[in-house]
């Protein structure tokens, strides 16, 4: 039995069955999805090795939910963009960006719910009020993209240009300049530029 405030341990057996050690019962992926919605924390462990497989199980839950009729939340352009980030230099930034975006959205969700409820319960002439929460969501998405762009600039190894197009930073020593002109750095600059173009299109 997990101590209070500690995540419940879910054990996954070789036959793919899931066992909730907190309630001493077998559960399904749907049960775990309900636990997430209720804010109940849990870790999933391989019953044989003790390995933490929470990430793969949560991903499987999303896969199952996305395949249910009328429950698609991940648009195709988003999925394509997400796939494109795998193996990219900026892959390390994406998890933090997505996490912070969802935290920000979660903080605003109650306000969004109230606005949607108010608009849906209004007369047909007032349905146009739905544009208000939609605009709020769009604004949040725009801010998230700007936050990601700023994060990308932090990883850009080239200083911003000052007046007259000259670098605002002192000129590097010859040895440093040679290193800066190396192939790896050029590749990184090209990849960041490509990522910036993608973000500009999303904006």
Protein backbone atom coordinates (compact mmCIF):
# COMPACT_ATOMS: atom_id res chain seq x y z
CA UNK A 1 0.00 0.00 0.00
CA UNK A 2 1.43 3.36 -1.04
CA UNK A 3 1.86 5.93 1.69
CA UNK A 4 -0.37 8.98 1.60
CA UNK A 5 0.79 11.61 -0.90
CA UNK A 6 3.00 9.02 -2.64
CA UNK A 7 2.18 7.77 -6.15
CA UNK A 8 0.25 4.52 -6.33
CA UNK A 9 2.31 1.70 -7.81
CA UNK A 10 0.75 -0.06 -10.79
CA UNK A 11 2.46 -3.32 -11.75
CA UNK A 12 2.36 -4.56 -15.31
CA UNK A 13 2.75 -8.29 -15.83
CA UNK A 14 3.99 -10.26 -18.82
CA UNK A 15 0.40 -11.02 -19.82
CA UNK A 16 -0.13 -7.23 -20.06
CA UNK A 17 -2.43 -7.20 -17.05
CA UNK A 18 -2.17 -4.16 -14.77
CA UNK A 19 -2.38 -4.52 -10.99
CA UNK A 20 -3.15 -1.58 -8.70
CA UNK A 21 -1.22 -2.21 -5.49
CA UNK A 22 -3.19 0.55 -3.75
CA UNK A 23 -6.56 -1.14 -4.18
CA UNK A 24 -5.26 -4.71 -4.70
CA UNK A 25 -7.26 -5.03 -7.90
CA UNK A 26 -6.55 -5.50 -11.57
CA UNK A 27 -7.19 -2.41 -13.67
CA UNK A 28 -7.38 -1.44 -17.34
CA UNK A 29 -5.96 1.42 -19.36
CA UNK A 30 -9.37 3.09 -19.10
CA UNK A 31 -9.13 2.87 -15.31
CA UNK A 32 -5.70 4.53 -15.40
CA UNK A 33 -7.09 7.26 -17.67
CA UNK A 34 -9.81 7.95 -15.09
CA UNK A 35 -7.18 8.11 -12.34
CA UNK A 36 -5.31 10.74 -14.35
CA UNK A 37 -8.49 12.78 -14.83
CA UNK A 38 -9.14 12.65 -11.10
CA UNK A 39 -5.61 13.84 -10.37
CA UNK A 40 -4.52 10.55 -8.80
CA UNK A 41 -0.76 10.08 -9.20
CA UNK A 42 0.69 6.69 -10.06
CA UNK A 43 3.81 5.01 -11.36
CA UNK A 44 3.75 1.95 -13.57
CA UNK A 45 6.43 -0.66 -13.00
CA UNK A 46 7.36 -3.81 -14.84
CA UNK A 47 6.36 -6.54 -12.39
CA UNK A 48 9.41 -8.65 -13.23
CA UNK A 49 12.23 -6.10 -13.48
CA UNK A 50 10.84 -3.19 -11.45
CA UNK A 51 11.61 -0.84 -14.36
CA UNK A 52 9.57 2.36 -14.47
CA UNK A 53 7.43 2.15 -17.62
CA UNK A 54 5.03 4.98 -16.78
CA UNK A 55 5.94 6.95 -19.92
CA UNK A 56 5.18 4.09 -22.31
CA UNK A 57 1.89 3.26 -20.57
CA UNK A 58 0.70 6.89 -20.60
CA UNK A 59 1.63 7.08 -24.29
CA UNK A 60 -0.38 3.92 -24.88
CA UNK A 61 -3.38 5.49 -23.11
CA UNK A 62 -3.18 8.51 -25.42
CA UNK A 63 -2.97 6.17 -28.43
CA UNK A 64 -6.09 4.31 -27.27
CA UNK A 65 -8.01 7.54 -26.63
CA UNK A 66 -7.01 9.02 -30.00
CA UNK A 67 -8.42 5.94 -31.73
CA UNK A 68 -11.85 6.31 -30.13
CA UNK A 69 -14.48 7.96 -32.30
CA UNK A 70 -14.87 11.68 -31.70
CA UNK A 71 -11.99 11.93 -29.23
CA UNK A 72 -9.15 13.07 -31.48
CA UNK A 73 -7.33 15.96 -29.80
CA UNK A 74 -4.00 15.89 -31.63
CA UNK A 75 -4.34 17.56 -35.05
CA UNK A 76 -2.37 16.10 -37.94
CA UNK A 77 -0.17 19.22 -38.43
CA UNK A 78 0.82 19.02 -34.74
CA UNK A 79 1.65 15.31 -35.05
CA UNK A 80 3.76 15.93 -38.15
CA UNK A 81 5.61 18.78 -36.41
CA UNK A 82 6.18 16.67 -33.32
CA UNK A 83 7.58 13.77 -35.36
CA UNK A 84 9.89 16.20 -37.19
CA UNK A 85 11.43 17.27 -33.87
CA UNK A 86 12.67 13.74 -33.05
CA UNK A 87 16.41 13.57 -33.64
CA UNK A 88 16.57 17.33 -34.19
CA UNK A 89 19.01 19.56 -32.30
CA UNK A 90 16.05 21.32 -30.67
CA UNK A 91 14.50 18.08 -29.39
CA UNK A 92 15.81 18.85 -25.91
CA UNK A 93 13.73 22.06 -25.77
CA UNK A 94 10.42 20.55 -26.90
CA UNK A 95 9.48 18.59 -23.72
CA UNK A 96 9.91 21.65 -21.51
CA UNK A 97 7.96 23.81 -23.96
CA UNK A 98 5.05 21.34 -24.13
CA UNK A 99 5.02 20.90 -20.36
CA UNK A 100 4.97 24.65 -19.68
CA UNK A 101 2.29 25.14 -22.34
CA UNK A 102 0.02 22.56 -20.72
CA UNK A 103 0.64 24.03 -17.25
CA UNK A 104 -0.32 27.48 -18.52
CA UNK A 105 -3.40 26.10 -20.26
CA UNK A 106 -4.43 24.15 -17.15
CA UNK A 107 -4.26 27.31 -15.07
CA UNK A 108 -6.62 29.01 -17.51
CA UNK A 109 -8.96 26.09 -18.09
CA UNK A 110 -11.48 27.03 -15.39
CA UNK A 111 -11.91 30.46 -16.92
CA UNK A 112 -12.27 28.86 -20.34
CA UNK A 113 -14.88 26.42 -18.97
CA UNK A 114 -16.95 29.21 -17.45
CA UNK A 115 -16.83 31.23 -20.67
CA UNK A 116 -17.82 28.21 -22.76
CA UNK A 117 -20.61 27.28 -20.35
CA UNK A 118 -21.95 30.82 -20.39
CA UNK A 119 -21.87 30.97 -24.18
CA UNK A 120 -23.43 27.52 -24.70
CA UNK A 121 -26.25 28.29 -22.27
CA UNK A 122 -27.13 31.57 -23.96
CA UNK A 123 -29.77 32.22 -26.57
CA UNK A 124 -28.98 31.46 -30.23
CA UNK A 125 -28.25 35.14 -30.82
CA UNK A 126 -25.54 34.99 -28.15
CA UNK A 127 -23.70 31.97 -29.56
CA UNK A 128 -21.22 34.40 -31.08
CA UNK A 129 -19.85 34.82 -27.57
CA UNK A 130 -17.98 31.59 -28.21
CA UNK A 131 -15.42 33.66 -30.06
CA UNK A 132 -14.30 35.18 -26.77
CA UNK A 133 -12.90 31.98 -25.18
CA UNK A 134 -11.60 30.88 -28.59
CA UNK A 135 -9.65 34.11 -28.92
CA UNK A 136 -8.31 33.62 -25.42
CA UNK A 137 -7.08 30.15 -26.35
CA UNK A 138 -5.54 31.44 -29.56
CA UNK A 139 -3.79 34.19 -27.60
CA UNK A 140 -2.40 31.62 -25.16
CA UNK A 141 -1.13 29.54 -28.08
CA UNK A 142 0.51 32.63 -29.59
CA UNK A 143 2.25 33.36 -26.28
CA UNK A 144 3.42 29.76 -26.09
CA UNK A 145 4.95 29.99 -29.56
CA UNK A 146 6.71 33.22 -28.60
CA UNK A 147 8.03 31.54 -25.47
CA UNK A 148 9.39 28.68 -27.57
CA UNK A 149 11.00 31.10 -30.01
CA UNK A 150 12.70 32.90 -27.14
CA UNK A 151 13.92 29.57 -25.79
CA UNK A 152 15.36 28.75 -29.20
CA UNK A 153 17.24 32.03 -29.32
CA UNK A 154 18.92 31.11 -26.03
CA UNK A 155 20.52 28.19 -27.84
CA UNK A 156 21.65 30.27 -30.81
CA UNK A 157 25.46 30.44 -30.64
CA UNK A 158 25.67 33.68 -32.64
CA UNK A 159 25.36 37.14 -31.00
CA UNK A 160 22.70 39.56 -32.17
CA UNK A 161 23.86 42.14 -34.68
CA UNK A 162 24.38 45.66 -33.39
CA UNK A 163 24.13 49.01 -35.22
CA UNK A 164 25.43 48.84 -38.76
CA UNK A 165 24.99 45.08 -38.86
CA UNK A 166 28.09 44.51 -36.73
CA UNK A 167 28.10 42.02 -33.90
CA UNK A 168 27.33 43.56 -30.51
CA UNK A 169 29.94 41.28 -28.92
CA UNK A 170 33.73 41.74 -29.13
CA UNK A 171 35.44 39.96 -31.99
CA UNK A 172 36.70 36.54 -30.93
CA UNK A 173 40.33 35.62 -30.91
CA UNK A 174 41.58 33.94 -34.12
CA UNK A 175 41.48 30.48 -32.53
CA UNK A 176 37.94 31.04 -31.29
CA UNK A 177 36.87 32.36 -34.69
CA UNK A 178 38.22 29.27 -36.41
CA UNK A 179 36.28 27.08 -34.00
CA UNK A 180 33.13 29.12 -34.56
CA UNK A 181 33.46 28.59 -38.28
CA UNK A 182 33.53 24.84 -37.83
CA UNK A 183 31.12 22.58 -39.64
CA UNK A 184 29.19 21.54 -36.51
CA UNK A 185 28.38 25.14 -35.66
CA UNK A 186 27.26 25.89 -39.20
CA UNK A 187 24.98 22.85 -39.13
CA UNK A 188 23.48 24.01 -35.85
CA UNK A 189 22.87 27.49 -37.26
CA UNK A 190 21.13 26.03 -40.32
CA UNK A 191 18.93 23.79 -38.18
CA UNK A 192 17.95 26.68 -35.90
CA UNK A 193 17.15 28.83 -38.94
CA UNK A 194 14.95 26.05 -40.32
CA UNK A 195 13.19 25.72 -36.98
CA UNK A 196 12.62 29.48 -36.88
CA UNK A 197 10.99 29.34 -40.31
CA UNK A 198 8.66 26.58 -39.09
CA UNK A 199 7.69 28.61 -36.03
CA UNK A 200 7.09 31.68 -38.18
CA UNK A 201 4.62 29.64 -40.26
CA UNK A 202 2.88 28.43 -37.09
CA UNK A 203 2.62 32.02 -35.89
